[in-house]
């Protein structure tokens, strides 16, 4: 089930207009809607989960999280407004914390027990921003910094805020405000030069520099293709380069390879595809990728791991080893300079072994846990994950079934026990399952030890409980509106007394409060004085529509700056910047909304005659009467007239008859 998280820039700079007259925020909303339509073409999109995060302060930045449905997501997307600062670092940290909310509860990271590529939550984080300067309450930032402190328990177990199945992609809007006369250049979309580009590359993603609407559509189609189930791994070469291969596919020792010059394929940061099972729809695997440390019972705590494991490959050609009924995992590598180099060698019958440094107990490089091998058709490169130190295990198992017929002798058992001593403890359980599938269930005892100390196990259980409480708190805060910012209030001076500023001892009192030197404006924080009020000597001060900044009198600067700040950042709901022409303008969609106008009117006086039919205020003729009310009134009058008539007829019959 892929998770698609959209991080939308809602800073005030997103209100800037393009040559089409639309704002950057409107383009961002349209891009998300178009992306969802493109994604809906794939039948696999039925299991997608969508989340929405903005640049607001945490936790109010989460507009749609784990529990919100698609209708809530679309409603929150349409209601987004651009105001505030460009706090990209804090927004990214909140987004990753939201994605990592349930990982400790589900145990998907499996800390200290190896990394399982088939236990994953593939997540794509797409941020849409204008790429302007990063701003915060402390000022303008030149570089992107993510906060180190995270409210999520267990975040110290991983060095980075993201995980190996989470990738970041950025759409940086660079659309001009004026229509360009130059012809549009066709081709691939280049990466942007903003601060977020490096962050995207670290996670295994990339950024896009969007200059036209066509480029935006091209980027969205590319992002839809990026939704793949997989994890990111760092592949690094160890040892010398291999010998060059001749045209006939054989090693050519006459052409020595350059082992010292760095090549692009020596270090690659790419994805391995984890395909789901065709029957169950869930990835299935058997063997983990080893940890970069040896688990010991004496370890008081787990060392923090990197988000992406560093897998080293040796360029020594080896023969691929596989025996019957022994399970193995096969993952395809994303195209990269490494896969291109291996395919160009045209050696589908040889492989390169892979290692994880410090994974073994007696070897610094560790023992091989698999190998890289080109496919037989030379179309892709696959990573085969085998049991740890498989070159020793596979011959032993082959002898067990073919030579000893499942009845091993003492020499074989001693060799098998010496192999188990080189095996990390977390490999014992998958190895026992594999031997049971092969028909040899009693080779490993049932008393398995995971290799972790009691303090580490207790700490992981405690983190799981704390994460559950933190998850409930964050999920409960989704959808809540942030409190209104209360700055320094300005009130008119109430007459009847002398202002403190007119006092003779004012300067003396001021020096006693603030010292010899007055504080600078940059050192003042208006949020620290929420109840502080400034008195204005002129109570008849009215807002002015200044066209030139030099026309503002000195005594009105503070008040004017307050209104300008509210107008720019839109911190107040009821303060809307308008010019003289727009004061009496009403949108077309609101012209017939007469009921909203009636709500602002005072309650009408009671009718003089309550029996008279009530007049309804309808748009158009104010004297128009309700037909139903008038009809009921006529019916009641008709009934009354019948009663009076019958009463008169009865009275006339009771009178004495007189002849004329």
XYZ file of C-alpha atoms in Angstrom:
660
model
C 0.000 0.000 0.000
C 1.959 3.070 -1.185
C 1.728 6.225 0.929
C 1.645 9.519 -0.996
C 2.298 12.556 1.196
C 1.946 16.016 -0.348
C 3.843 18.820 1.379
C 2.437 22.122 0.083
C 4.269 25.414 0.589
C 1.760 27.777 2.225
C 4.114 30.692 2.821
C 3.059 34.204 1.806
C 5.308 34.087 -1.276
C 3.009 31.467 -2.833
C 0.522 34.300 -3.508
C 2.676 35.584 -6.387
C 1.007 35.480 -9.792
C 2.117 33.824 -13.011
C 1.635 35.108 -16.537
C -1.720 33.268 -16.615
C -3.008 35.269 -13.646
C -3.128 32.290 -11.249
C -1.174 32.169 -8.020
C 1.501 29.609 -7.229
C -0.775 28.081 -4.596
C -3.538 27.572 -7.179
C -1.025 25.863 -9.471
C 0.060 23.610 -6.597
C -3.553 22.607 -5.909
C -4.150 21.887 -9.572
C -0.948 19.833 -9.746
C -2.102 17.600 -6.890
C -5.502 17.050 -8.514
C -3.887 16.223 -11.871
C -1.481 13.819 -10.171
C -4.388 11.949 -8.585
C -6.094 11.628 -11.980
C -2.928 10.271 -13.592
C -2.403 7.847 -10.739
C -6.006 6.610 -10.935
C -5.234 5.040 -14.331
C -3.197 2.351 -12.567
C -5.338 -0.401 -10.987
C -2.810 -0.628 -8.139
C -3.840 2.875 -6.997
C -6.860 1.467 -5.145
C -4.675 0.791 -2.125
C -3.003 4.230 -2.060
C -3.123 6.351 1.072
C -2.976 10.151 0.710
C -1.716 12.636 3.304
C -1.527 16.439 3.278
C 0.957 18.594 5.235
C 1.591 22.355 5.060
C 4.177 24.825 6.377
C 2.134 25.676 9.486
C 3.472 25.029 12.966
C 3.297 21.458 14.231
C 0.926 19.729 14.842
C -1.465 22.081 12.992
C 0.480 21.503 9.766
C -1.097 18.041 9.371
C -4.305 18.547 7.384
C -4.922 14.896 6.424
C -3.137 12.002 8.125
C -3.597 8.294 8.773
C -7.333 8.307 9.568
C -8.702 10.930 7.148
C -10.487 9.745 4.022
C -10.096 10.983 0.460
C -12.988 13.456 0.763
C -11.327 15.142 3.756
C -8.049 15.272 1.837
C -9.662 17.072 -1.112
C -11.601 19.457 1.148
C -8.475 20.476 3.068
C -6.569 20.886 -0.181
C -9.141 23.331 -1.570
C -9.194 25.369 1.657
C -5.431 25.975 1.807
C -4.331 29.620 2.091
C -0.864 31.085 1.645
C 0.313 32.969 4.726
C 3.252 32.747 7.089
C 6.912 31.862 6.681
C 8.903 29.367 4.590
C 9.709 26.886 7.381
C 10.734 24.035 5.084
C 12.965 22.261 7.627
C 10.270 22.010 10.293
C 7.674 20.941 7.713
C 9.909 18.134 6.417
C 10.568 16.930 9.957
C 6.835 16.876 10.720
C 6.179 14.975 7.486
C 8.763 12.277 8.241
C 7.516 11.975 11.831
C 3.992 11.465 10.506
C 5.198 8.688 8.191
C 7.187 7.053 11.012
C 4.300 7.177 13.464
C 3.416 3.477 13.396
C 6.771 1.902 12.563
C 7.809 1.168 16.155
C 4.339 -0.173 16.963
C 4.377 -2.576 14.008
C 8.096 -3.404 14.416
C 8.718 -2.849 10.722
C 12.246 -1.462 11.277
C 13.295 -4.557 13.302
C 16.055 -2.728 15.180
C 19.034 -4.931 16.055
C 17.602 -7.936 14.183
C 18.663 -7.219 10.605
C 16.939 -5.230 7.862
C 14.133 -7.014 6.039
C 13.493 -5.491 2.582
C 10.158 -7.306 2.417
C 8.926 -5.453 5.570
C 8.315 -1.988 4.139
C 5.875 0.904 3.791
C 6.787 2.476 0.428
C 6.280 6.218 0.792
C 6.625 9.045 -1.718
C 6.866 12.564 -0.284
C 6.093 15.226 -2.912
C 6.668 18.839 -1.948
C 5.545 21.776 -4.106
C 7.289 25.069 -3.351
C 8.472 28.252 -5.021
C 12.107 27.749 -3.985
C 12.466 31.146 -2.301
C 14.646 31.902 0.706
C 14.008 29.829 3.827
C 12.629 32.026 6.594
C 11.768 31.514 10.244
C 11.142 33.645 13.305
C 14.936 33.840 13.750
C 15.545 35.321 10.303
C 16.553 34.188 6.806
C 18.391 30.864 6.456
C 20.819 30.117 3.663
C 20.862 26.330 4.169
C 18.196 23.752 4.895
C 18.312 22.483 8.482
C 15.939 19.893 9.879
C 15.286 20.122 13.652
C 17.228 17.483 15.568
C 14.705 17.174 18.368
C 11.670 15.086 17.501
C 8.636 14.400 19.707
C 8.475 10.871 18.294
C 9.887 8.236 20.711
C 12.656 6.076 19.277
C 13.835 8.645 16.744
C 17.347 8.355 18.211
C 17.640 4.778 16.887
C 18.093 6.128 13.332
C 20.583 8.850 12.454
C 18.408 10.430 9.768
C 14.743 11.481 10.070
C 13.724 9.369 7.043
C 13.791 5.600 6.396
C 15.052 3.517 3.483
C 11.578 3.105 1.948
C 10.809 6.863 1.956
C 11.851 9.121 -0.940
C 11.489 12.881 -1.354
C 10.661 14.603 -4.648
C 10.339 18.378 -5.064
C 8.475 20.421 -7.671
C 10.077 23.871 -7.539
C 7.845 26.375 -9.337
C 9.799 28.918 -11.396
C 6.975 30.136 -13.628
C 7.494 33.729 -14.836
C 5.118 36.571 -14.106
C 5.224 37.776 -17.715
C 4.691 35.720 -20.840
C 7.973 34.753 -22.484
C 8.511 35.449 -26.177
C 11.261 32.817 -26.510
C 10.266 29.354 -27.792
C 9.895 26.679 -25.141
C 12.787 24.226 -24.919
C 11.848 20.557 -25.177
C 13.586 17.708 -23.394
C 14.073 16.469 -19.848
C 13.308 18.702 -16.866
C 16.494 19.864 -15.090
C 17.037 19.724 -11.349
C 16.607 22.882 -9.302
C 19.401 24.747 -7.548
C 17.507 25.421 -4.321
C 18.365 24.050 -0.880
C 15.907 21.157 -1.120
C 17.705 19.463 -4.037
C 20.411 17.923 -1.868
C 17.810 16.615 0.565
C 15.960 14.938 -2.298
C 19.114 13.232 -3.552
C 19.973 11.944 -0.074
C 16.630 10.145 0.198
C 16.899 8.646 -3.284
C 14.630 11.175 -5.008
C 15.232 14.301 -7.055
C 13.973 17.845 -7.653
C 12.375 19.378 -10.756
C 12.794 22.981 -11.925
C 9.360 23.798 -13.377
C 9.285 26.820 -15.701
C 6.167 26.174 -17.794
C 2.860 24.386 -17.469
C 4.011 21.773 -19.975
C 7.042 20.998 -17.836
C 4.773 20.639 -14.806
C 2.616 18.068 -16.600
C 5.750 16.243 -17.708
C 7.036 16.124 -14.115
C 3.725 14.784 -12.805
C 3.761 11.962 -15.352
C 7.336 11.164 -14.315
C 6.380 11.123 -10.617
C 3.560 8.676 -11.266
C 6.145 6.294 -12.747
C 8.319 6.708 -9.623
C 5.730 5.022 -7.399
C 7.545 1.716 -6.982
C 7.748 -0.666 -4.042
C 11.354 -0.829 -2.931
C 14.115 0.327 -0.579
C 17.204 2.491 -1.149
C 20.673 0.989 -0.593
C 24.187 2.461 -0.825
C 26.361 0.216 -3.014
C 30.114 0.821 -2.605
C 33.039 -1.006 -4.179
C 35.658 -2.705 -2.037
C 38.971 -4.015 -3.352
C 40.494 -3.520 -6.823
C 38.609 -3.058 -10.069
C 37.962 -6.123 -12.208
C 39.994 -6.903 -15.274
C 38.567 -5.471 -18.513
C 36.525 -7.801 -20.681
C 37.386 -8.283 -24.345
C 34.997 -8.331 -27.251
C 34.669 -12.118 -26.952
C 33.491 -11.820 -23.313
C 36.770 -13.174 -21.832
C 39.132 -11.383 -19.455
C 41.778 -9.335 -21.188
C 44.798 -9.062 -18.877
C 46.728 -7.039 -21.464
C 44.516 -4.035 -20.689
C 44.948 -3.279 -16.985
C 42.059 -1.515 -15.292
C 42.479 1.801 -13.516
C 41.920 0.823 -9.860
C 42.747 4.202 -8.380
C 40.612 6.663 -10.354
C 37.112 7.063 -8.934
C 34.393 5.933 -11.300
C 30.650 6.672 -11.080
C 29.836 2.990 -10.586
C 32.126 2.712 -7.540
C 29.444 4.274 -5.326
C 25.734 4.268 -6.182
C 22.739 5.326 -4.131
C 19.833 3.523 -5.769
C 16.595 1.652 -5.226
C 16.070 -2.103 -5.270
C 12.577 -3.128 -6.352
C 10.649 -5.278 -3.876
C 7.912 -6.898 -5.950
C 4.703 -7.992 -4.195
C 3.584 -11.588 -4.417
C 1.196 -12.178 -7.315
C -1.159 -14.250 -5.139
C -1.209 -12.366 -1.844
C -0.248 -8.879 -3.091
C 2.288 -8.588 -0.244
C 6.092 -8.896 -0.622
C 7.477 -12.202 0.642
C 11.086 -12.801 1.716
C 13.268 -15.084 3.798
C 16.635 -13.488 4.600
C 17.533 -10.097 6.123
C 20.360 -7.759 5.237
C 22.793 -7.943 8.182
C 23.320 -5.142 10.681
C 26.587 -3.187 10.735
C 27.402 -4.449 14.258
C 27.522 -7.769 16.083
C 24.657 -8.059 18.596
C 25.927 -8.896 22.068
C 24.210 -9.691 25.332
C 26.423 -7.124 27.064
C 25.338 -4.187 24.900
C 23.425 -1.739 27.140
C 21.843 0.023 24.150
C 21.581 -0.278 20.392
C 23.945 1.826 18.261
C 22.030 4.174 15.907
C 21.795 2.875 12.359
C 21.892 4.800 9.093
C 18.691 5.001 7.092
C 20.267 3.345 4.046
C 22.504 0.298 4.628
C 25.966 0.409 3.097
C 26.435 -2.740 1.021
C 29.964 -3.310 -0.284
C 30.580 -5.437 -3.359
C 33.804 -7.178 -4.349
C 34.711 -7.205 -8.038
C 36.188 -10.713 -7.859
C 34.244 -12.967 -10.217
C 32.627 -15.889 -8.416
C 30.332 -18.690 -9.442
C 26.713 -18.208 -8.316
C 25.747 -20.851 -5.752
C 22.243 -22.269 -5.391
C 21.038 -25.660 -4.109
C 17.650 -27.302 -4.398
C 14.854 -26.297 -1.999
C 16.973 -23.638 -0.218
C 14.998 -20.381 -0.406
C 16.653 -17.150 -1.559
C 15.462 -13.596 -2.240
C 15.889 -11.854 -5.571
C 15.646 -8.056 -5.995
C 16.097 -6.063 -9.194
C 18.346 -2.984 -9.066
C 17.207 0.387 -10.357
C 19.146 1.450 -13.483
C 22.377 3.177 -12.443
C 26.031 3.455 -13.528
C 26.698 0.238 -11.567
C 24.078 -1.778 -13.451
C 25.262 -0.316 -16.740
C 28.868 -1.328 -16.008
C 27.890 -4.891 -15.054
C 25.711 -5.328 -18.133
C 28.458 -4.000 -20.428
C 30.776 -6.763 -19.175
C 28.348 -9.353 -20.633
C 29.095 -11.969 -17.992
C 25.734 -13.432 -16.953
C 27.317 -16.578 -15.486
C 29.529 -14.844 -12.894
C 28.635 -12.779 -9.859
C 30.105 -10.314 -7.357
C 29.722 -11.064 -3.657
C 28.251 -8.412 -1.317
C 29.179 -7.657 2.318
C 28.182 -5.381 5.212
C 31.116 -4.018 7.194
C 31.361 -5.113 10.870
C 28.482 -7.570 10.491
C 30.673 -10.533 11.471
C 32.225 -11.358 14.830
C 35.674 -12.362 13.662
C 35.983 -10.458 10.387
C 36.008 -6.678 9.889
C 34.525 -6.782 6.383
C 32.091 -9.518 7.366
C 31.077 -12.580 5.418
C 29.121 -12.512 2.139
C 25.349 -12.608 2.444
C 24.535 -12.609 -1.301
C 25.793 -11.486 -4.688
C 25.138 -9.182 -7.647
C 24.482 -10.917 -10.939
C 23.346 -9.851 -14.392
C 20.267 -11.564 -15.775
C 20.682 -14.245 -18.436
C 19.187 -11.929 -21.063
C 21.445 -9.036 -19.937
C 18.455 -6.728 -19.389
C 18.874 -6.003 -15.664
C 21.035 -6.674 -12.607
C 19.661 -8.562 -9.599
C 20.680 -8.700 -5.963
C 20.448 -12.249 -4.592
C 20.141 -12.353 -0.790
C 21.262 -15.694 0.659
C 21.968 -17.022 4.172
C 24.856 -15.308 5.923
C 28.233 -16.774 4.903
C 26.513 -18.911 2.296
C 29.794 -20.195 0.678
C 30.311 -22.295 3.825
C 26.675 -23.291 4.465
C 25.659 -24.424 0.989
C 28.369 -27.161 0.614
C 27.483 -28.440 4.084
C 23.794 -28.719 3.206
C 24.619 -30.321 -0.130
C 26.648 -33.016 1.645
C 23.888 -33.482 4.214
C 21.300 -34.399 1.597
C 23.419 -36.137 -1.040
C 26.193 -37.831 0.974
C 24.895 -38.323 4.518
C 21.203 -38.755 3.564
C 20.045 -36.569 6.520
C 22.185 -38.656 8.936
C 25.240 -36.433 9.598
C 28.377 -37.793 11.259
C 30.431 -36.133 13.984
C 32.748 -34.338 11.555
C 29.833 -32.760 9.731
C 28.235 -31.612 12.996
C 31.474 -30.008 14.142
C 31.749 -28.118 10.839
C 28.100 -27.038 11.116
C 28.575 -25.857 14.731
C 31.645 -23.827 13.746
C 29.562 -22.205 10.985
C 26.816 -21.293 13.481
C 29.390 -19.432 15.580
C 30.051 -17.076 12.651
C 26.311 -16.523 12.136
C 24.632 -13.424 13.692
C 21.972 -14.588 16.206
C 19.083 -13.036 14.240
C 19.807 -15.439 11.340
C 19.032 -18.529 13.447
C 15.238 -18.263 13.177
C 15.049 -17.834 9.341
C 17.673 -20.580 8.945
C 15.625 -22.941 11.109
C 12.538 -22.222 8.980
C 14.505 -22.855 5.779
C 15.844 -26.181 7.084
C 12.331 -27.228 8.058
C 11.169 -26.509 4.493
C 14.064 -28.612 3.172
C 13.218 -31.566 5.458
C 15.898 -31.169 8.174
C 14.057 -29.620 11.132
C 16.241 -30.805 14.048
C 19.631 -29.333 13.168
C 19.117 -26.176 15.275
C 17.782 -26.274 18.846
C 14.509 -24.617 19.761
C 16.123 -22.410 22.426
C 16.900 -19.533 20.085
C 18.600 -16.404 21.360
C 17.998 -13.110 19.534
C 21.316 -11.726 20.771
C 19.887 -8.613 22.465
C 20.241 -7.847 26.152
C 17.286 -7.680 28.502
C 17.664 -3.906 28.870
C 17.498 -3.401 25.087
C 14.398 -5.599 24.740
C 12.672 -3.763 27.613
C 13.603 -0.415 26.079
C 12.108 -1.380 22.701
C 8.851 -2.486 24.384
C 8.718 0.768 26.317
C 9.250 2.762 23.116
C 6.387 0.904 21.479
C 4.006 1.913 24.286
C 5.186 5.534 24.248
C 4.825 5.691 20.481
C 1.245 4.451 20.741
C 0.380 7.312 23.126
C 2.156 9.865 20.949
C 0.357 8.514 17.899
C -3.032 8.979 19.547
C -2.108 12.545 20.545
C -0.982 13.526 17.036
C -3.960 11.892 15.336
C -6.337 13.697 17.697
C -4.798 17.059 16.752
C -5.319 16.573 12.999
C -7.888 19.004 11.654
C -7.656 21.479 14.508
C -7.116 25.120 13.633
C -4.052 26.909 15.013
C -4.755 29.591 17.615
C -4.940 33.133 16.342
C -1.725 35.050 16.771
C -2.130 37.851 19.314
C 0.448 40.557 18.841
C 0.792 43.993 20.437
C -2.605 45.646 20.704
C -3.058 49.316 19.921
C -5.768 51.197 21.773
C -6.767 54.842 21.880
C -5.851 56.893 24.902
C -8.802 57.488 27.205
C -8.942 61.165 28.063
C -9.175 62.595 31.538
C -5.563 62.203 32.581
C -2.032 63.085 31.580
C -0.154 60.500 29.526
C 2.886 58.874 31.072
C 4.995 60.110 28.166
C 4.213 63.730 29.231
C 5.493 63.125 32.719
C 8.660 64.956 33.760
C 10.219 61.788 35.192
C 9.443 59.674 32.110
C 13.040 59.378 30.878
C 14.266 58.537 34.369
C 11.673 55.794 34.754
C 12.463 54.453 31.304
C 16.176 54.134 32.111
C 15.390 52.294 35.347
C 13.302 49.741 33.435
C 15.382 49.059 30.332
C 18.822 50.256 31.425
C 21.053 52.760 29.701
C 20.573 51.453 26.148
C 17.183 50.828 24.601
C 16.659 47.398 22.980
C 16.772 47.109 19.228
C 13.659 46.233 17.279
C 15.231 42.964 16.088
C 15.539 41.813 19.714
C 11.860 42.333 20.508
C 9.435 39.422 20.270
C 5.814 40.511 20.107
C 4.578 37.103 21.231
C 6.179 37.596 24.663
C 3.855 40.550 25.367
C 0.467 39.162 24.378
C -1.429 41.436 26.774
C 0.677 44.536 26.239
C -1.154 47.582 24.855
C 0.149 50.799 23.371
C -1.678 54.053 23.968
C -2.232 56.478 21.099
C -2.601 60.136 21.956
C -4.848 60.758 18.972
C -8.039 58.749 19.450
C -9.392 59.988 16.113
C -6.622 58.227 14.171
C -8.085 56.691 11.034
C -6.509 54.315 8.527
C -5.111 55.981 5.451
C -4.563 54.560 1.984
C -0.984 55.679 1.446
C 0.578 55.252 -1.972
C 4.039 56.429 -0.929
C 5.856 55.239 2.179
C 7.252 58.735 2.794
C 3.713 60.122 3.162
C 3.195 58.275 6.444
C 3.748 60.618 9.399
C 6.222 59.520 11.996
C 3.611 59.241 14.740
C 1.590 56.759 12.647
C 4.423 54.421 11.613
C 3.799 51.786 14.278
C 0.091 51.590 13.615
C 0.630 51.482 9.857
C 3.240 48.701 10.146
C 0.820 46.642 12.207
C -1.851 46.880 9.526
C 0.646 46.157 6.743
C 1.885 43.053 8.547
C -1.649 41.764 9.075
C -2.458 42.407 5.429
C 0.663 40.641 4.137
C 0.676 37.562 6.388
C -3.125 37.377 6.706
C -2.860 36.606 10.407
C -6.276 38.096 11.169
C -9.392 36.616 9.646
C -11.435 39.818 9.673
C -8.760 42.155 8.286
C -8.797 42.027 4.494
C -6.798 44.382 2.330
C -9.069 46.199 -0.126
C -8.849 49.198 -2.346
C -11.617 51.757 -2.847
C -13.030 50.026 -5.933
C -13.333 46.611 -4.285
C -15.141 47.864 -1.174
C -18.522 47.668 -2.911
C -17.748 44.726 -5.181
C -19.546 41.416 -4.697
C -18.574 38.180 -6.474
C -21.064 36.852 -8.985
C -21.563 33.677 -6.972
C -22.665 35.758 -3.944
C -24.992 38.195 -5.694
C -28.140 36.126 -5.073
C -27.259 35.205 -1.503
C -29.888 37.437 0.122
C -30.193 35.277 3.239
C -26.671 36.129 4.412
C -27.582 39.805 4.218
C -30.726 39.215 6.279
C -28.676 37.678 9.087
C -26.910 41.000 9.603
C -30.174 42.963 9.953
C -31.760 43.773 13.284
C -34.752 41.726 14.394
C -37.991 43.264 13.005
C -40.790 44.660 15.165
C -43.835 42.529 15.832
C -46.837 42.833 13.573
C -49.732 45.061 14.688
C -52.310 42.525 13.666
C -51.019 38.991 14.336
C -53.835 37.519 12.229
C -52.539 39.172 9.114
C -50.422 36.949 6.861
C -46.706 37.459 7.354
C -44.744 39.006 4.549
C -41.583 37.124 3.610
C -38.473 39.010 2.545
C -37.781 37.642 -0.884
C -35.211 38.770 -3.369
C -37.020 41.114 -5.791
C -40.494 42.325 -4.780
C -40.547 43.062 -0.984
C -44.393 43.153 -1.004
C -44.744 39.680 -2.417
C -46.736 37.402 -0.124
C -46.353 33.717 0.402
C -48.983 31.827 -1.597
C -49.370 29.091 0.991
C -49.887 31.566 3.829
C -52.416 33.588 1.795
C -54.319 30.441 0.807
C -54.566 29.262 4.414
C -55.777 32.727 5.447
C -58.529 32.655 2.799
C -59.618 29.209 3.898
C -59.879 30.312 7.529
C -61.904 33.365 6.499
C -64.184 31.129 4.455
C -64.780 28.832 7.427
C -65.564 31.842 9.637
C -68.008 33.203 7.071
C -69.825 29.857 6.943
C -70.115 29.802 10.726
C -71.518 33.374 10.817
C -73.929 32.593 7.989
C -75.254 29.446 9.678
C -75.683 31.372 12.915
C -77.719 34.103 11.129
C -79.907 31.547 9.400
C -80.700 29.866 12.708
C -81.591 33.197 14.283
C -83.921 34.061 11.476
C -85.803 30.777 11.832
C -86.408 31.362 15.536
C -88.142 34.743 14.953
C -92.087 34.795 15.172
C -93.775 34.562 11.774
C -95.671 37.698 10.781
C -97.878 37.883 7.811
C -97.593 40.797 5.577
